Amino acid sequence: MTARIVSIGTALPDTRVTQSALRDLFAAQPGFDRKSQRLVGAAFDAAAIDTRHVVLPQLAGAADDGLAVRDGDTLLMPPTGARNDEYRRAAPPLFAAAARAALQGSAYDASAVTHVVTVSCTGMFAPGPDYHLVRDLDLPVTVERYHLGFIGCAAAIPALRLAARIVGDDAAAVVLVVCCELCSLHWQTSSHPDQIVAASVFADGAAAAIVASADSAHDGLDLDGFATHVTDDGEKDMAWTVGDSGFEMTLTPEVPRIIGREITAIAADVLGDLAAVDAWAVHPGGRSILDRVDSALNLDAAALSPSREVLRAHGNMSSATLLFILRDLLADAALADGARVAALAFGPGLTVEAATLTRRRAVA
């Protein structure tokens, strides 16, 4: 039985901050010399991001009685426990908001959900987000729950793969997939180039998909196939570790170069005939990653526009980002029935996750 994404919903924190404001704040940190300030300016200005949403209003200069992360223009470094406590407070409402939006856009109500797959790499607690969705959405208490953690930016594709496997095994299954990342909780006030790059792109957001058996009554994106590939190097260039002052993201300049060097062979291997692809959903880990993919695959000038637009408006929301792009493709009236969609995402390892999808429109 073919599995279909029948609806995608998204949710964002209330606080929206401009890239220039975040750039100026980060560059003003004590101990940043002129070289570090130039690096901050270059990284933030080259990111092709206009705005980002964050769960910490203080980052936008607003008063807030939650996690203290700012004293004037000085960013504070709360301990990991305090940051995780804020994740435990702020993440469940975003998980629930995205899930409600996905359900509202589908033909299913909460009582129809049989499986829940949650995704996150920016916090952890138990009972976790999967449990809270059962309570917050009044899902059946018998719903099967799975949580995928620490897969990073690539995690939406494994989550959809799991949902497709479930539906393939049980045609009556209705799977709720929800990704939520609060990357702003883990900003590091370091002048190290890797931390500057990470600070220049990551943001907060949540997205959810309803995956069920394909039928002629529902629009959607059929999940046709999946593939994964571990590159020969990159293990130390994209990493996510737990430190004493938050989770520490390593994102070196080698990542775009590795992707640019290897993506042609990988894409041909895991996606097949690239000339048959009508639309692309490529995770915008950063502008340079999109540029490398664009160049290596010799894509049409507009092919990565959906990815670039999500990056411009929201930044890199880690695992949730790909679902934002698929949401926009699902809403694109110009994407015809039968159009082939290729999805690519990149995670720690360096791991490339891929999916092929087909746009299907309901039969009147």
Coordinates of C-alpha atoms in Angstrom, one line a residue:
M1 CA 0.0 0.0 0.0
T2 CA 1.4 3.4 -1.0
A3 CA 1.7 5.9 1.8
R4 CA 0.7 9.5 1.2
I5 CA 1.4 12.8 3.0
V6 CA -2.1 14.2 3.0
S7 CA -1.5 17.3 5.0
I8 CA 1.4 19.3 6.5
G9 CA 1.0 21.9 9.3
T10 CA 3.6 24.2 10.7
A11 CA 4.1 26.3 13.9
L12 CA 6.5 29.1 14.8
P13 CA 7.4 30.8 18.1
D14 CA 5.8 34.3 18.6
T15 CA 9.2 36.1 18.6
R16 CA 10.5 37.0 15.2
V17 CA 13.9 38.7 14.9
T18 CA 15.8 40.1 12.0
Q19 CA 19.1 38.6 10.9
S20 CA 20.7 42.0 11.2
A21 CA 19.7 42.4 14.8
L22 CA 21.1 39.0 15.7
R23 CA 24.3 39.8 13.8
D24 CA 24.8 43.0 15.8
L25 CA 24.0 41.3 19.1
F26 CA 26.4 38.4 18.4
A27 CA 29.2 40.7 17.2
A28 CA 28.9 42.8 20.4
Q29 CA 29.9 40.0 22.7
P30 CA 32.8 40.7 25.2
G31 CA 36.1 39.4 24.0
F32 CA 35.3 39.5 20.3
D33 CA 38.2 41.2 18.6
R34 CA 37.9 42.9 15.2
K35 CA 38.7 39.7 13.3
S36 CA 35.9 37.9 15.1
Q37 CA 33.5 40.7 14.5
R38 CA 34.4 40.6 10.8
L39 CA 33.7 36.9 10.8
V40 CA 30.4 37.4 12.4
G41 CA 29.4 40.1 9.9
A42 CA 30.5 38.0 7.0
A43 CA 28.7 34.8 8.2
F44 CA 25.5 36.5 9.1
D45 CA 25.3 38.6 6.0
A46 CA 26.1 35.7 3.6
A47 CA 23.5 33.4 5.1
A48 CA 20.7 34.6 2.8
I49 CA 18.3 34.9 5.9
D50 CA 16.1 37.9 6.5
T51 CA 14.3 36.8 9.7
R52 CA 14.2 33.9 12.2
H53 CA 11.8 32.9 14.9
V54 CA 13.0 32.1 18.4
V55 CA 11.5 30.9 21.7
L56 CA 13.6 33.4 23.6
P57 CA 12.1 36.9 23.4
Q58 CA 15.3 38.3 25.0
L59 CA 17.2 37.7 21.8
A60 CA 14.9 40.3 20.2
G61 CA 15.4 42.7 23.1
A62 CA 12.1 42.0 24.7
A63 CA 11.6 41.5 28.4
D64 CA 11.0 37.9 29.5
D65 CA 10.9 36.1 32.8
G66 CA 11.9 32.8 31.4
L67 CA 15.4 31.5 30.7
A68 CA 17.9 34.4 31.3
V69 CA 20.0 34.6 28.1
R70 CA 20.8 38.2 27.9
D71 CA 22.1 41.0 30.2
G72 CA 22.0 44.2 28.1
D73 CA 24.1 43.4 25.0
T74 CA 25.8 40.5 26.7
L75 CA 24.6 37.0 25.9
L76 CA 24.7 34.7 28.9
M77 CA 25.7 31.1 29.0
P78 CA 23.1 29.2 31.1
P79 CA 23.9 25.6 32.1
T80 CA 22.6 22.7 30.0
G81 CA 20.0 21.8 32.7
A82 CA 18.4 25.3 32.6
R83 CA 18.4 25.3 28.8
N84 CA 16.8 21.8 28.8
D85 CA 14.2 23.0 31.3
E86 CA 13.2 25.8 28.9
Y87 CA 12.9 23.2 26.1
R88 CA 10.7 21.1 28.3
R89 CA 8.4 24.2 28.8
A90 CA 8.4 25.6 25.3
A91 CA 8.6 22.6 23.0
P92 CA 5.3 20.7 23.8
P93 CA 3.1 23.7 22.8
L94 CA 4.9 24.0 19.4
F95 CA 4.6 20.2 18.8
A96 CA 0.9 20.4 19.5
A97 CA 0.3 23.5 17.4
A98 CA 2.0 22.0 14.3
A99 CA 0.1 18.7 14.9
R100 CA -3.2 20.5 15.2
A101 CA -2.5 22.4 11.9
A102 CA -1.7 19.2 10.1
L103 CA -4.9 17.5 11.4
Q104 CA -7.0 20.5 10.4
G105 CA -5.7 20.3 6.9
S106 CA -6.5 16.6 6.6
A107 CA -9.6 14.5 6.5
Y108 CA -8.8 12.9 9.8
D109 CA -9.5 13.9 13.4
A110 CA -7.4 13.2 16.4
S111 CA -9.3 10.0 17.2
A112 CA -8.2 8.5 13.9
V113 CA -4.5 8.7 14.7
T114 CA -2.9 5.3 15.3
H115 CA 0.8 6.1 15.4
V116 CA 2.9 9.1 16.5
V117 CA 6.5 9.8 15.4
T118 CA 8.2 12.7 17.1
V119 CA 11.5 14.2 16.1
S120 CA 13.9 16.5 17.9
C121 CA 17.6 17.0 18.7
T122 CA 17.5 20.1 20.8
G123 CA 16.2 18.8 24.1
M124 CA 15.1 15.6 25.9
F125 CA 12.9 14.6 28.7
A126 CA 10.5 11.8 29.7
P127 CA 7.7 11.3 29.4
G128 CA 8.5 13.1 26.2
P129 CA 6.9 15.1 23.4
D130 CA 5.2 11.9 22.0
Y131 CA 3.4 11.4 25.3
H132 CA 2.4 15.1 25.6
L133 CA 0.8 14.9 22.1
V134 CA -1.5 12.2 23.3
R135 CA -2.6 14.4 26.2
D136 CA -2.6 17.7 24.4
L137 CA -4.5 16.5 21.3
D138 CA -6.7 14.0 23.1
L139 CA -5.3 11.2 20.9
P140 CA -6.3 7.6 21.7
V141 CA -4.4 6.3 24.7
T142 CA -3.6 3.2 22.6
V143 CA -1.6 5.1 20.0
E144 CA 1.8 3.7 19.2
R145 CA 4.6 6.2 19.9
Y146 CA 8.1 6.5 18.5
H147 CA 10.7 9.2 19.1
L148 CA 13.7 9.9 16.8
G149 CA 16.4 11.9 18.6
F150 CA 19.7 13.4 17.6
I151 CA 19.5 12.7 13.9
G152 CA 19.8 16.4 13.3
C153 CA 18.8 18.3 10.1
A154 CA 18.2 15.1 8.1
A155 CA 15.7 13.6 10.5
A156 CA 12.4 14.4 8.8
I157 CA 13.2 11.9 6.0
P158 CA 13.8 8.9 8.4
A159 CA 10.6 10.0 10.2
L160 CA 8.6 9.9 6.9
R161 CA 10.3 6.6 6.0
L162 CA 9.1 5.1 9.3
A163 CA 5.6 6.4 8.7
A164 CA 5.6 4.9 5.2
R165 CA 6.7 1.5 6.6
I166 CA 3.9 1.6 9.1
V167 CA 1.3 2.4 6.5
G168 CA 2.7 -0.1 4.1
D169 CA 2.3 -2.8 6.8
D170 CA -1.2 -1.6 7.9
A171 CA -3.4 0.1 5.4
A172 CA -5.7 1.4 8.1
A173 CA -2.9 3.3 9.9
V174 CA -2.9 7.1 10.3
V175 CA 0.5 8.3 11.3
L176 CA 1.2 11.7 12.8
V177 CA 4.8 12.9 12.3
V178 CA 6.0 15.9 14.2
C179 CA 9.4 17.6 14.1
C180 CA 10.2 20.4 16.6
E181 CA 13.6 22.1 17.1
L182 CA 14.5 24.9 19.5
C183 CA 18.0 25.7 18.3
S184 CA 18.1 29.1 19.8
L185 CA 18.3 27.5 23.3
H186 CA 21.9 26.4 22.5
W187 CA 23.6 29.5 21.2
Q188 CA 27.2 29.5 22.2
T189 CA 28.9 32.9 22.8
S190 CA 32.2 31.7 21.2
S191 CA 34.3 33.4 18.6
H192 CA 35.3 30.1 17.1
P193 CA 34.4 30.1 13.4
D194 CA 32.3 26.9 13.7
Q195 CA 30.1 28.5 16.4
I196 CA 29.8 31.7 14.5
V197 CA 28.5 29.8 11.5
A198 CA 26.1 27.8 13.6
A199 CA 24.8 31.0 15.2
S200 CA 24.3 32.6 11.8
V201 CA 21.8 30.1 10.5
F202 CA 19.9 28.1 13.2
A203 CA 16.3 29.0 14.3
D204 CA 13.2 27.5 16.0
G205 CA 10.2 26.0 14.5
A206 CA 7.9 22.9 14.3
A207 CA 6.2 21.0 11.4
A208 CA 3.9 18.0 11.3
A209 CA 2.6 15.7 8.6
I210 CA -0.3 13.3 8.4
V211 CA 0.7 10.1 6.6
A212 CA -2.0 7.6 5.5
S213 CA -2.9 5.2 2.7
A214 CA -3.1 6.8 -0.7
D215 CA -6.6 7.1 -2.2
S216 CA -8.3 9.2 -4.9
A217 CA -10.2 11.4 -2.5
H218 CA -7.2 13.1 -0.9
D219 CA -4.6 15.5 -2.4
G220 CA -1.1 14.8 -1.2
L221 CA 2.5 13.6 -1.8
D222 CA 3.0 9.9 -2.3
L223 CA 6.0 8.5 -0.6
D224 CA 7.6 6.4 -3.3
G225 CA 11.0 5.5 -2.0
F226 CA 13.9 6.3 0.4
A227 CA 17.6 6.0 0.5
T228 CA 20.5 6.9 2.8
H229 CA 24.2 7.3 2.2
V230 CA 27.1 7.9 4.5
T231 CA 29.9 10.0 2.9
D232 CA 33.5 8.9 3.2
D233 CA 34.4 11.9 5.4
G234 CA 32.6 14.6 7.4
E235 CA 32.2 12.7 10.7
K236 CA 33.9 15.6 12.6
D237 CA 32.6 18.4 10.4
M238 CA 28.9 18.1 11.3
A239 CA 28.3 17.0 14.9
W240 CA 26.0 17.7 17.8
T241 CA 27.3 17.0 21.4
V242 CA 26.1 17.8 24.9
G243 CA 28.3 20.3 26.7
D244 CA 28.1 21.9 30.1
S245 CA 26.6 25.0 28.6
G246 CA 24.1 23.6 26.2
F247 CA 24.3 21.4 23.1
E248 CA 27.3 22.3 21.0
M249 CA 26.9 22.3 17.2
T250 CA 29.9 21.8 15.0
L251 CA 29.4 23.0 11.4
T252 CA 32.6 23.5 9.6
P253 CA 33.2 25.1 6.1
E254 CA 34.1 21.6 4.9
V255 CA 30.4 20.5 5.0
P256 CA 29.4 22.4 1.8
R257 CA 32.6 21.3 0.1
I258 CA 32.0 17.6 1.0
I259 CA 28.3 17.9 -0.2
G260 CA 29.4 19.6 -3.4
R261 CA 32.0 17.0 -4.1
E262 CA 29.9 13.9 -3.5
I263 CA 26.2 14.9 -4.2
T264 CA 26.3 14.2 -7.9
A265 CA 27.1 10.6 -7.5
I266 CA 24.9 10.2 -4.4
A267 CA 21.9 11.8 -6.0
A268 CA 22.2 9.7 -9.2
D269 CA 22.5 6.6 -7.0
V270 CA 19.7 7.2 -4.6
L271 CA 17.3 9.2 -6.8
G272 CA 17.8 7.7 -10.2
D273 CA 17.2 9.8 -13.3
L274 CA 17.6 13.4 -12.2
A275 CA 16.2 14.7 -15.5
A276 CA 12.8 13.2 -14.5
V277 CA 12.6 15.3 -11.3
D278 CA 10.0 18.1 -11.6
A279 CA 10.6 19.8 -8.2
W280 CA 13.2 19.8 -5.5
A281 CA 13.0 19.9 -1.7
V282 CA 16.6 20.3 -0.5
H283 CA 17.3 21.0 3.2
P284 CA 18.8 24.5 3.4
G285 CA 21.5 23.9 5.9
G286 CA 22.9 27.2 4.7
R287 CA 23.1 29.2 1.5
S288 CA 26.5 27.7 0.6
I289 CA 25.0 24.1 0.8
L290 CA 22.2 25.1 -1.5
D291 CA 24.7 26.7 -3.9
R292 CA 26.9 23.6 -3.9
V293 CA 23.9 21.3 -4.6
D294 CA 22.6 23.7 -7.3
S295 CA 26.0 23.8 -9.0
A296 CA 26.9 20.1 -8.7
L297 CA 23.5 18.9 -10.1
N298 CA 23.4 21.6 -12.7
L299 CA 19.8 22.5 -11.7
D300 CA 17.5 25.0 -13.3
A301 CA 17.9 28.5 -11.8
A302 CA 14.5 28.2 -10.0
A303 CA 14.8 24.6 -8.9
L304 CA 15.8 25.4 -5.3
S305 CA 13.6 28.5 -4.9
P306 CA 11.3 26.8 -2.4
S307 CA 14.3 25.8 -0.2
R308 CA 15.8 29.3 -0.5
E309 CA 12.6 31.0 0.4
V310 CA 12.1 28.9 3.5
L311 CA 15.8 29.7 4.5
R312 CA 15.2 33.4 3.8
A313 CA 12.0 33.7 5.9
H314 CA 12.8 31.3 8.7
G315 CA 16.5 30.2 8.8
N316 CA 17.6 26.6 9.4
M317 CA 15.1 25.0 11.8
S318 CA 17.0 21.7 11.6
S319 CA 14.6 18.7 11.2
A320 CA 11.5 20.8 10.8
T321 CA 12.8 22.7 7.8
L322 CA 12.2 20.1 5.1
L323 CA 8.6 19.8 6.0
F324 CA 8.2 23.6 5.5
I325 CA 9.5 23.1 2.0
L326 CA 7.2 20.2 1.3
R327 CA 4.3 22.2 2.7
D328 CA 4.9 24.9 0.1
L329 CA 5.3 22.4 -2.7
L330 CA 2.0 20.8 -1.6
A331 CA 0.3 24.2 -1.8
D332 CA 1.8 25.0 -5.2
A333 CA -1.0 25.0 -7.8
A334 CA 1.5 24.9 -10.6
L335 CA 2.8 21.5 -9.5
A336 CA 0.8 19.1 -11.7
D337 CA -0.7 15.7 -10.8
G338 CA 2.0 13.1 -11.2
A339 CA 4.9 15.6 -10.8
R340 CA 8.0 13.9 -9.3
V341 CA 9.6 15.5 -6.3
A342 CA 13.1 14.7 -5.0
A343 CA 14.0 15.5 -1.3
L344 CA 17.5 15.7 0.1
A345 CA 18.6 16.4 3.6
F346 CA 22.0 16.3 5.4
G347 CA 22.8 15.2 8.9
P348 CA 25.7 14.4 11.2
G349 CA 28.1 11.8 9.8
L350 CA 28.0 13.3 7.2
T351 CA 24.8 11.5 6.2
V352 CA 22.7 12.2 3.1
E353 CA 19.0 11.2 3.4
A354 CA 16.9 11.1 0.2
A355 CA 13.2 10.5 -0.7
T356 CA 11.2 10.4 -3.9
L357 CA 7.6 11.6 -3.9
T358 CA 4.8 12.1 -6.4
R359 CA 2.3 14.9 -6.3
R360 CA -1.2 13.5 -6.4
R361 CA -4.4 15.5 -6.8
A362 CA -7.8 14.3 -5.6
V363 CA -10.2 13.0 -8.2
A364 CA -13.4 15.1 -8.2

